[in-house]
Amino acid sequence: MLHEIGLSLGIVEWINDYKEFNAGPIVDLDADLKCALSEFSVPKSVSPSTVEMPGGTGTTDSEFVDMIGAAKEMSGKFDEKICSDISNEQIRQGNDLIEAIRREEFGLDPGISFAESGLLKKQHARLGRALQCLSNELYSQDSHFILELVQNADDNVYSAEVEPTLVFILHSNGIVVLNNERGFSDKNIRALCDVGNSTKKGLSSGYIGKKGIGFKSVFRVTDAPEIHSNGFHVKFDISEGEIGFILPTLVPPCDIKYINEKLLHSENQAVGEAWGTCIMLPFKPKHRSDLGRTSVLSMFSELHPSLLLFLKNLRCIKLKNHLDGTIITMRKVAGVDGMVLISHGTEEMNWLVVSRELNASEFRPEVKTTRISLAFRLDKTCTGEYEPHLDQQPTFAYLPLRKYGMRFILQADFSLPSSREEVDHDSAWNQWLLSKFPDLFVSALKSFCQLSFYKDKPARAISAFMAFVPLVGEVHGFFTSLPHMILSRLRVSDCLLLEGSVHEWIQPCRALRGWDNNARSLISDGLLRKHVGLSYSNRDIVLSAFLAKELAVQEYNPNLLVQILESVCGESDNIDVLSVEWVSLWLNSFYMTLATQSNENELDLLSRLRKVPFIPLSDSLYVSMTDGPVWFPCNLSALQLGDLSVIKQFQYLYSNLRTVSPAIFSYCSDEYSGAKRRVENIIAILQKLGVKQLSAHDVIKNHILEYNFGEGATETKKELFVEFVSFVFEHFQTHCSDCCIEKADIIEKLRKEPIILTTSGFKSPVAESIHFSKEFGNCISVDSLICGTGITWHEVDNTYLKHTKYAVAKWREFLKDLGVSDFVQLIEVQKQVTDGDVPVRDWLSPEMDALLSEISRTGNLGKSKYLLQVLDELWDDCFSQKMNEEIRPMFFLSTFAKRLCDFKWVTSSWDDELHFPTELFYKHEPVFSVLGANAPYAIPKITSKALLKHLGFKVEVQFDDILSAIKSWTNSTSHKASISQMLKLYSLAWDETTSSREKLSNFKASLCIFLPSVHPPDQTEVVPGVFLSPAEAYWDDPAGCLDLIREMNHKGFSTSTVSSVYPGLYDFFVTACGVLESPSPNKYFEILLQVARFKSPKQAAHVVLRVLLRWADDLSSGKMKSEQLMELINNLVKEESTVLPTIQDRWVSLHPNFGLVCWTDRKELIEEFTDAHNVYFVHFGELTDAESEALSGKLANILQEIGVTSLEEVLSRKAIFYDVVDISEKACMVNWVLPYAQQYIYSKHPSVYLQLQQVGNN
């Protein structure tokens, strides 16, 4: 222990003693082992029971208490036994190198100064922290250290006579790693004591590890790994500081041979197979528990046998597990046909490995060549056959990285990040390597075919090879593009065999698969090659349907049969050469192929077939179904009975029918046992193509509905089309059982064709809107809406009424089903909801769009009102069900409903303009009671509640409506409203703004308060009024000035109190909206200025008195601030601020030009100084007793404050002596009383005494 501490701290004396100790004689290891065993007990987590090991040797955990059993103890106490085949000189040289590294690389020299030592400690701590971060973040999994150790072992140097082997020994307290390499060199040791200084950098052939950081991954499981190799005995200990990641510490030697015998139980190891390196990894504390050891055991699942495939040197890996007494051996040997055989216990895995050397000098000058490889696992069955093993395999960069979804192993010298856990996506080198794999993969097919067990079965070789082809979507990450690249190479390569040949290869796009003998009898090789350019591929080749599709291999399917038939019929006289018999065979084969194969494109195929002229008619012509309807042959029983009435009535209709030639059913020769079945098949497929038996109902479904209406109607076709509609109409009047089920379908198909004769020609009810005329009972005056607009309006022609005997009501019912309407027509379309794939029904009306657009453009109020009236009458019966559709949890609003709100087309009671429906109010009590007549109401008033809802007329007053209304009212020159209406409006606004600061802010910004010009006796009476802003209005007027101003009715100045109109809304107007409770002092001053301009002092004296009293109250209560008082005084001093009434009946201010402005309540003084020059008495007229009392009280105070002094204060009195008098008696009395008076004032009124004393001193 002391030696170890001395080596760690660099104490010279202890190091020398350690050297002498090592130079001494070798002691008995067994004795030391027994000593060590006696000191340490078995850990609690290990069962003391005996574990059976391979070979029958019973060993208990007490015999290997720690990681190396008797050789060492995990805490750092070692058996100081030197391995017999390592000389003392080698050990001494190794120790010298370690000491040199510690001294030269880390500055651990006892001779350095204290300051230098402190600096080194800081540098070491900083470097240690960086290494700690690197260790924690470098690898995402603890198990990665196992692969790093395998990597290092593969990069080691081995003697020629040994089998390169790596052994992991796992027990309760740690892991021992043994490797039979030659041993570590000085460079190896120096590389371990550094970061990024690997000895494998710069080698032309490339090594697995090149970064110099791989060994650091062992710190994920240990704090102090030890290395014993070639005379080097060193550990890296991070338990006392992170610098231990790279700082070597000498440890006593260890007998590797003894560890081999005791832990590996390999006593018979050959002399040439001695272990050159032993690495000891004592567990961290967290891994010594049961759970920790379980996690460590799971780490060794990374040791898959395929690990050996691409290692350059290593041939064998062993795992000895002392926890469960098992040993696992994995070995790589050469197999048959150049394959690689990997044994894993009793299991054997065969791998076909194909490789290619690449010239890498252009991309990496330091690497001349590099090799890429692919490995395919083939499992040997119990019958001796080989089958592909299709589990996902990892990608290798000599060692496994991770799985990318491929069923084969892909190996290359990829550029990897430091974690070695996946391929670097951004590396150009990796992209170049990736581009070389598709050609290598395609070339592997040849290797498959050359395997001895596939040589006579090339189809099986191809099937096995194709099973490994990666498909799009299976591979991810960096290799996502690999399936595309491989499939692209395979598509252009000859990788499939022709049927009946082992030497003729073809490209996938030229091969036909899935065929049978019947197919070859129908379609010869020459016919197949001529018309579709294909050849029959070997039927033994097995391809998945998806892979065949990706390779563009053609399937034998109905589509191919149609393709061949189209090509045959596309050449002149070809169908005649092939004959009706060939057509018969083809129809039977096509039906059977449809029946046996699931084909999603059956409807499309039948649609294509209907365009091919291959159906033989009775007149020997070959026609297509698109040329016109075709019928099966039928009897003429009706004609034989002489019933010609139907034919005469519909002579154009019956002259249009065609029938199939009966010869097509007669070519069922005796060589086919299922002749009857063939006839049934031919009939069935012809029925799918549209050939039907002749009947009234079938004439409608299979002739009228299948007729080509697209060319327009000539005069002859005009009669034919009219007969079509009339025929369907009359047939619907009968009680046809088929029509009960199919009537809706017939109607739907008829609607799609231009079959209805209108005033504008033949029209399709789906393509264009068609309407009833007055003759068909339409009561809407459409002319009043479309007159002068240029809108096209199609009405049904009256010809139909003349063609049959049925009443108009029957025709209306039939034509309504076809889509004819009295007013605008709604068209149903399918749409996808944006938030999902749910289809919904939508309704459009181009006619309504045109009407709305025209009315909106012209501003025609009459048409607007009539359109709204018509919609109100028809809405509930015709339109209300087509406004929206429920798509849980919401409703989808139809386009028709939206368009009604997208145009300005509704007339308003407010003005002579058109508006959007959503801009107008519906006139009823909830709205009228709040907005009165001063709101835009829609006219005419509608009665349909559904229409009201869909148009979006406002049926209640919202907060935004209040803001808009107030804004429009304040912009008008005059406004009339009732007090009750405005009271409701402001109350509603109060309710809305109570819970929302934003609404309150918006309302205050646009608030104007309606004040009536006159106060009506009834609050519901509509009266004129004005709107005032909050700055112009006041809740109350204690001085009573505002009414005077209002009576004066001065232009541009209108004022009144809010409380007189809305007494209950104090909190709303004052507290919430900021209306002032009363005018401010300056506002009263402005009012006085207005009063003084139009009233004489005698008329307005009481007004000034009330204002002054209000100022006095505000001053005493604190409402008037000192700043306001000063501003008021400054205003009164101005010469033009003449607001003070005087007894001389003149308005004055406190400007010096007016002389002395004062007040007094003494009449004798007023009479004496009234005529004095530049002396004005402020006079308020006749005063009441209360006013007189206020004059000498609070009024005097405010006058004093604003600068109006009392006359008594400015008067000076002089004694006028008329003669000399003796007052000595009175002077004596004063002198006698004065001391007593002073004492009384001093005791009762000390503050007054102090003031008098100060005056006396002054």
Short mmCIF file of C-alpha atoms in Angstrom, two decimals, residues 349-690:
data_model
loop_
_atom_site.label_atom_id
_atom_site.label_comp_id
_atom_site.label_asym_id
_atom_site.label_seq_id
_atom_site.Cartn_x
_atom_site.Cartn_y
_atom_site.Cartn_z
CA MET A 349 -23.41 -19.94 -38.92
CA ASN A 350 -22.47 -19.88 -42.59
CA TRP A 351 -21.76 -16.54 -44.20
CA LEU A 352 -21.28 -15.82 -47.87
CA VAL A 353 -18.91 -12.85 -47.97
CA VAL A 354 -18.27 -10.90 -51.15
CA SER A 355 -15.67 -8.15 -51.19
CA ARG A 356 -14.13 -5.64 -53.52
CA GLU A 357 -10.92 -3.64 -53.33
CA LEU A 358 -11.31 0.08 -54.07
CA ASN A 359 -8.68 2.64 -54.98
CA ALA A 360 -9.08 5.18 -52.19
CA SER A 361 -6.11 7.45 -52.90
CA GLU A 362 -8.26 10.14 -54.54
CA PHE A 363 -10.36 10.58 -51.42
CA ARG A 364 -7.85 9.70 -48.68
CA PRO A 365 -4.24 10.04 -49.83
CA GLU A 366 -3.03 8.33 -46.67
CA VAL A 367 -5.02 5.17 -47.57
CA LYS A 368 -4.05 3.58 -50.89
CA THR A 369 -6.76 0.94 -51.01
CA THR A 370 -9.81 0.04 -48.99
CA ARG A 371 -12.08 -2.97 -49.05
CA ILE A 372 -15.86 -3.10 -48.88
CA SER A 373 -17.72 -6.31 -48.14
CA LEU A 374 -21.19 -7.78 -47.91
CA ALA A 375 -22.06 -10.85 -45.82
CA PHE A 376 -25.18 -12.96 -46.35
CA ARG A 377 -26.11 -15.56 -43.75
CA LEU A 378 -27.30 -18.91 -45.09
CA ASP A 379 -28.73 -21.44 -42.63
CA LYS A 380 -28.31 -25.15 -43.27
CA THR A 381 -31.57 -27.05 -42.90
CA CYS A 382 -32.01 -30.60 -41.62
CA THR A 383 -32.22 -31.78 -45.25
CA GLY A 384 -28.83 -30.30 -46.07
CA GLU A 385 -30.29 -27.37 -48.03
CA TYR A 386 -29.26 -23.78 -47.45
CA GLU A 387 -31.86 -21.09 -46.85
CA PRO A 388 -31.38 -17.34 -46.41
CA HIS A 389 -31.45 -16.06 -42.83
CA LEU A 390 -33.45 -12.83 -43.05
CA ASP A 391 -33.11 -11.28 -39.61
CA GLN A 392 -31.88 -7.69 -39.57
CA GLN A 393 -28.10 -7.41 -39.34
CA PRO A 394 -25.90 -4.58 -38.06
CA THR A 395 -23.62 -2.52 -40.24
CA PHE A 396 -19.91 -2.98 -39.57
CA ALA A 397 -16.91 -0.74 -39.57
CA TYR A 398 -14.79 -3.81 -38.71
CA LEU A 399 -16.90 -3.90 -35.54
CA PRO A 400 -20.71 -3.73 -35.42
CA LEU A 401 -22.21 -0.25 -35.21
CA ARG A 402 -25.98 -0.58 -35.17
CA LYS A 403 -28.79 -1.96 -37.28
CA TYR A 404 -30.08 0.13 -40.17
CA GLY A 405 -32.80 -2.30 -41.31
CA MET A 406 -30.79 -4.45 -43.78
CA ARG A 407 -30.95 -8.24 -43.78
CA PHE A 408 -27.29 -8.58 -44.69
CA ILE A 409 -24.11 -7.23 -43.15
CA LEU A 410 -22.46 -4.28 -44.81
CA GLN A 411 -18.78 -3.69 -43.96
CA ALA A 412 -16.46 -0.83 -44.89
CA ASP A 413 -13.80 1.40 -43.40
CA PHE A 414 -16.42 4.06 -42.62
CA SER A 415 -15.53 7.35 -41.04
CA LEU A 416 -17.09 7.30 -37.58
CA PRO A 417 -17.67 9.86 -34.86
CA SER A 418 -15.79 9.45 -31.61
CA SER A 419 -18.61 7.39 -30.11
CA ARG A 420 -18.23 4.70 -32.84
CA GLU A 421 -21.97 4.08 -32.60
CA GLU A 422 -23.09 5.01 -36.11
CA VAL A 423 -21.80 6.18 -39.49
CA ASP A 424 -20.95 9.85 -39.94
CA HIS A 425 -23.73 11.23 -42.17
CA ASP A 426 -21.77 14.24 -43.36
CA SER A 427 -18.60 12.46 -44.45
CA ALA A 428 -17.84 12.62 -48.21
CA TRP A 429 -15.72 9.49 -47.74
CA ASN A 430 -18.73 7.61 -46.41
CA GLN A 431 -20.90 8.83 -49.27
CA TRP A 432 -18.32 7.57 -51.74
CA LEU A 433 -18.18 4.17 -50.05
CA LEU A 434 -21.99 3.99 -50.07
CA SER A 435 -22.09 4.60 -53.81
CA LYS A 436 -19.91 1.50 -54.39
CA PHE A 437 -22.16 -0.98 -52.60
CA PRO A 438 -24.97 -1.30 -55.20
CA ASP A 439 -22.57 -2.71 -57.83
CA LEU A 440 -21.06 -5.07 -55.24
CA PHE A 441 -24.53 -6.23 -54.21
CA VAL A 442 -25.57 -6.97 -57.81
CA SER A 443 -22.32 -8.85 -58.43
CA ALA A 444 -23.12 -11.06 -55.40
CA LEU A 445 -25.76 -12.84 -57.52
CA LYS A 446 -22.93 -14.56 -59.40
CA SER A 447 -21.44 -15.72 -56.10
CA PHE A 448 -24.79 -17.20 -55.08
CA CYS A 449 -25.07 -19.08 -58.36
CA GLN A 450 -21.54 -20.45 -57.99
CA LEU A 451 -22.21 -22.07 -54.62
CA SER A 452 -22.04 -25.84 -55.02
CA PHE A 453 -25.46 -26.47 -53.52
CA TYR A 454 -27.04 -23.94 -55.95
CA LYS A 455 -25.09 -24.76 -59.13
CA ASP A 456 -27.76 -27.04 -60.57
CA LYS A 457 -30.58 -24.89 -59.23
CA PRO A 458 -29.97 -21.36 -60.52
CA ALA A 459 -33.60 -20.39 -59.89
CA ARG A 460 -33.17 -21.19 -56.20
CA ALA A 461 -29.94 -19.21 -56.11
CA ILE A 462 -31.75 -16.23 -57.62
CA SER A 463 -34.60 -16.61 -55.11
CA ALA A 464 -32.16 -16.76 -52.19
CA PHE A 465 -30.31 -13.70 -53.47
CA MET A 466 -33.50 -11.72 -54.08
CA ALA A 467 -34.66 -12.43 -50.53
CA PHE A 468 -31.82 -10.19 -49.29
CA VAL A 469 -32.71 -7.22 -51.54
CA PRO A 470 -33.56 -4.27 -49.24
CA LEU A 471 -36.89 -2.64 -49.97
CA VAL A 472 -37.74 1.02 -49.87
CA GLY A 473 -38.85 1.97 -46.39
CA GLU A 474 -37.04 -0.85 -44.62
CA VAL A 475 -33.67 0.90 -44.38
CA HIS A 476 -33.19 4.09 -42.42
CA GLY A 477 -30.54 6.51 -41.30
CA PHE A 478 -27.44 7.03 -43.42
CA PHE A 479 -28.33 4.08 -45.69
CA THR A 480 -31.87 5.22 -46.55
CA SER A 481 -30.94 5.70 -50.21
CA LEU A 482 -29.29 2.25 -50.54
CA PRO A 483 -32.48 0.35 -51.51
CA HIS A 484 -33.17 2.85 -54.31
CA MET A 485 -29.61 2.47 -55.60
CA ILE A 486 -29.64 -1.34 -55.45
CA LEU A 487 -33.06 -1.59 -57.09
CA SER A 488 -31.95 0.81 -59.82
CA ARG A 489 -28.90 -1.40 -60.58
CA LEU A 490 -31.00 -4.58 -60.56
CA ARG A 491 -33.57 -3.10 -62.95
CA VAL A 492 -30.94 -2.60 -65.65
CA SER A 493 -29.06 -5.86 -65.04
CA ASP A 494 -29.81 -9.30 -66.47
CA CYS A 495 -30.72 -10.95 -63.20
CA LEU A 496 -33.65 -13.22 -64.14
CA LEU A 497 -33.71 -16.45 -66.16
CA LEU A 498 -35.98 -17.32 -69.07
CA GLU A 499 -38.31 -20.27 -68.70
CA GLY A 500 -36.73 -23.51 -69.92
CA SER A 501 -33.18 -22.13 -70.03
CA VAL A 502 -30.23 -21.91 -67.64
CA HIS A 503 -28.13 -19.56 -69.77
CA GLU A 504 -30.54 -16.90 -71.10
CA TRP A 505 -30.78 -14.01 -68.71
CA ILE A 506 -33.12 -11.02 -69.05
CA GLN A 507 -33.76 -7.75 -67.32
CA PRO A 508 -36.63 -7.67 -64.81
CA CYS A 509 -38.64 -5.22 -66.89
CA ARG A 510 -38.78 -7.74 -69.74
CA ALA A 511 -39.86 -10.71 -67.62
CA LEU A 512 -43.37 -12.06 -67.07
CA ARG A 513 -44.16 -13.96 -63.86
CA GLY A 514 -47.23 -15.65 -62.39
CA TRP A 515 -48.28 -17.35 -65.61
CA ASP A 516 -49.70 -20.88 -66.07
CA ASN A 517 -50.10 -23.41 -68.88
CA ASN A 518 -53.42 -21.94 -70.03
CA ALA A 519 -51.70 -18.60 -70.46
CA ARG A 520 -48.99 -20.09 -72.70
CA SER A 521 -51.62 -21.87 -74.80
CA LEU A 522 -53.52 -18.61 -75.31
CA ILE A 523 -50.52 -16.33 -75.79
CA SER A 524 -47.53 -17.79 -77.60
CA ASP A 525 -43.96 -16.65 -76.96
CA GLY A 526 -43.95 -14.79 -80.25
CA LEU A 527 -47.30 -13.05 -79.56
CA LEU A 528 -46.13 -12.06 -76.09
CA ARG A 529 -42.82 -10.68 -77.38
CA LYS A 530 -44.41 -8.88 -80.37
CA HIS A 531 -47.22 -7.05 -78.58
CA VAL A 532 -45.86 -6.32 -75.11
CA GLY A 533 -42.11 -7.03 -75.49
CA LEU A 534 -42.04 -9.59 -72.65
CA SER A 535 -40.77 -13.14 -72.15
CA TYR A 536 -41.81 -15.85 -69.72
CA SER A 537 -39.47 -15.92 -66.71
CA ASN A 538 -38.45 -19.12 -64.92
CA ARG A 539 -41.46 -20.18 -62.86
CA ASP A 540 -39.23 -21.48 -60.01
CA ILE A 541 -37.92 -18.02 -59.20
CA VAL A 542 -39.62 -16.78 -56.03
CA LEU A 543 -40.04 -13.02 -55.64
CA SER A 544 -42.22 -11.13 -53.22
CA ALA A 545 -44.96 -9.13 -54.86
CA PHE A 546 -43.50 -5.89 -53.55
CA LEU A 547 -40.01 -6.66 -54.81
CA ALA A 548 -41.35 -7.73 -58.19
CA LYS A 549 -43.19 -4.43 -58.42
CA GLU A 550 -40.08 -2.47 -57.46
CA LEU A 551 -38.04 -4.33 -60.11
CA ALA A 552 -40.75 -3.67 -62.70
CA VAL A 553 -41.34 -7.40 -63.27
CA GLN A 554 -44.60 -7.76 -65.17
CA GLU A 555 -47.30 -9.88 -63.53
CA TYR A 556 -49.58 -12.14 -65.55
CA ASN A 557 -52.84 -10.43 -64.71
CA PRO A 558 -55.97 -9.01 -66.30
CA ASN A 559 -54.15 -5.79 -67.13
CA LEU A 560 -51.65 -7.72 -69.30
CA LEU A 561 -54.48 -9.49 -71.12
CA VAL A 562 -56.16 -6.15 -71.82
CA GLN A 563 -52.83 -4.70 -72.95
CA ILE A 564 -52.31 -7.55 -75.43
CA LEU A 565 -55.91 -7.26 -76.70
CA GLU A 566 -55.52 -3.51 -77.19
CA SER A 567 -52.33 -4.09 -79.16
CA VAL A 568 -53.91 -6.84 -81.29
CA CYS A 569 -56.97 -4.71 -82.07
CA GLY A 570 -54.80 -1.70 -82.73
CA GLU A 571 -53.43 -3.32 -85.88
CA SER A 572 -55.67 -3.61 -88.94
CA ASP A 573 -57.21 -7.03 -89.64
CA ASN A 574 -55.44 -8.60 -86.66
CA ILE A 575 -58.68 -9.42 -84.87
CA ASP A 576 -60.04 -11.05 -88.02
CA VAL A 577 -56.89 -13.20 -88.27
CA LEU A 578 -57.19 -14.32 -84.66
CA SER A 579 -60.88 -15.12 -85.19
CA VAL A 580 -63.96 -15.18 -82.99
CA GLU A 581 -62.67 -18.41 -81.40
CA TRP A 582 -59.59 -16.63 -80.05
CA VAL A 583 -61.83 -13.86 -78.67
CA SER A 584 -63.92 -16.55 -76.98
CA LEU A 585 -60.79 -18.07 -75.37
CA TRP A 586 -59.55 -14.65 -74.38
CA LEU A 587 -62.85 -13.72 -72.66
CA ASN A 588 -62.79 -16.97 -70.67
CA SER A 589 -59.16 -16.47 -69.61
CA PHE A 590 -59.79 -12.85 -68.66
CA TYR A 591 -62.77 -13.78 -66.48
CA MET A 592 -60.85 -16.57 -64.72
CA THR A 593 -57.89 -14.25 -64.09
CA LEU A 594 -60.19 -11.63 -62.59
CA ALA A 595 -61.80 -14.26 -60.39
CA THR A 596 -58.54 -15.72 -59.06
CA GLN A 597 -56.58 -12.48 -58.55
CA SER A 598 -57.60 -9.56 -56.39
CA ASN A 599 -57.52 -6.61 -58.73
CA GLU A 600 -58.26 -3.14 -57.43
CA ASN A 601 -58.28 -1.75 -60.97
CA GLU A 602 -61.09 -3.97 -62.26
CA LEU A 603 -63.33 -1.01 -63.01
CA ASP A 604 -60.53 0.72 -64.88
CA LEU A 605 -59.81 -2.44 -66.89
CA LEU A 606 -63.45 -2.84 -67.81
CA SER A 607 -63.53 0.81 -68.78
CA ARG A 608 -60.53 0.24 -71.09
CA LEU A 609 -62.10 -2.90 -72.55
CA ARG A 610 -65.25 -0.99 -73.41
CA LYS A 611 -63.14 1.16 -75.74
CA VAL A 612 -61.61 -1.85 -77.58
CA PRO A 613 -63.47 -2.96 -80.77
CA PHE A 614 -63.35 -6.73 -80.15
CA ILE A 615 -67.00 -7.69 -79.55
CA PRO A 616 -68.42 -9.53 -82.61
CA LEU A 617 -71.95 -8.52 -83.60
CA SER A 618 -74.50 -10.50 -85.55
CA ASP A 619 -73.61 -8.48 -88.64
CA SER A 620 -69.96 -9.73 -88.40
CA LEU A 621 -68.65 -6.35 -87.29
CA TYR A 622 -66.33 -5.94 -84.32
CA VAL A 623 -67.40 -3.07 -82.12
CA SER A 624 -66.56 -1.55 -78.78
CA MET A 625 -69.02 -0.82 -76.03
CA THR A 626 -68.31 2.88 -76.43
CA ASP A 627 -69.68 2.73 -79.98
CA GLY A 628 -73.10 2.14 -78.52
CA PRO A 629 -75.01 -0.33 -76.34
CA VAL A 630 -74.78 -4.01 -77.17
CA TRP A 631 -77.42 -6.61 -76.29
CA PHE A 632 -77.51 -10.34 -75.94
CA PRO A 633 -79.67 -12.11 -78.55
CA CYS A 634 -83.34 -12.18 -77.44
CA ASN A 635 -86.63 -13.69 -78.70
CA LEU A 636 -89.24 -11.70 -80.65
CA SER A 637 -92.33 -12.82 -78.71
CA ALA A 638 -93.67 -9.31 -78.39
CA LEU A 639 -93.51 -8.64 -82.11
CA GLN A 640 -95.14 -12.01 -82.84
CA LEU A 641 -98.12 -10.95 -80.71
CA GLY A 642 -98.46 -7.83 -82.91
CA ASP A 643 -97.99 -5.34 -80.09
CA LEU A 644 -96.34 -2.47 -82.02
CA SER A 645 -97.63 0.46 -79.99
CA VAL A 646 -94.45 0.95 -77.98
CA ILE A 647 -92.29 0.81 -81.10
CA LYS A 648 -94.46 3.39 -82.87
CA GLN A 649 -94.41 5.74 -79.91
CA PHE A 650 -90.65 5.42 -79.50
CA GLN A 651 -89.56 4.55 -83.04
CA TYR A 652 -86.21 6.40 -82.79
CA LEU A 653 -85.34 4.56 -79.58
CA TYR A 654 -85.97 1.02 -80.83
CA SER A 655 -84.03 1.58 -84.04
CA ASN A 656 -80.82 2.05 -81.98
CA LEU A 657 -80.27 -1.43 -80.45
CA ARG A 658 -77.45 -3.94 -81.38
CA THR A 659 -76.89 -7.64 -80.39
CA VAL A 660 -73.86 -9.92 -79.90
CA SER A 661 -73.13 -12.64 -82.49
CA PRO A 662 -74.25 -16.08 -81.17
CA ALA A 663 -71.08 -17.60 -82.72
CA ILE A 664 -69.03 -16.43 -79.76
CA PHE A 665 -70.69 -19.08 -77.58
CA SER A 666 -70.30 -21.96 -80.06
CA TYR A 667 -66.50 -22.31 -79.87
CA CYS A 668 -66.55 -24.47 -76.77
CA SER A 669 -64.97 -27.55 -78.35
CA ASP A 670 -64.95 -31.00 -76.83
CA GLU A 671 -61.29 -30.77 -75.79
CA TYR A 672 -62.37 -28.58 -72.87
CA SER A 673 -64.32 -30.48 -70.24
CA GLY A 674 -65.89 -27.34 -68.80
CA ALA A 675 -67.68 -26.13 -71.94
CA LYS A 676 -70.77 -25.07 -70.01
CA ARG A 677 -68.65 -23.26 -67.50
CA ARG A 678 -66.88 -21.39 -70.30
CA VAL A 679 -70.18 -20.15 -71.68
CA GLU A 680 -71.17 -18.91 -68.22
CA ASN A 681 -67.81 -17.16 -67.90
CA ILE A 682 -68.17 -15.45 -71.29
CA ILE A 683 -71.71 -14.32 -70.45
CA ALA A 684 -70.56 -13.04 -67.06
CA ILE A 685 -67.71 -10.97 -68.44
CA LEU A 686 -69.87 -9.58 -71.24
CA GLN A 687 -72.41 -8.57 -68.62
CA LYS A 688 -69.65 -6.74 -66.72
CA LEU A 689 -68.78 -4.95 -69.93
CA GLY A 690 -72.39 -3.84 -70.29
#
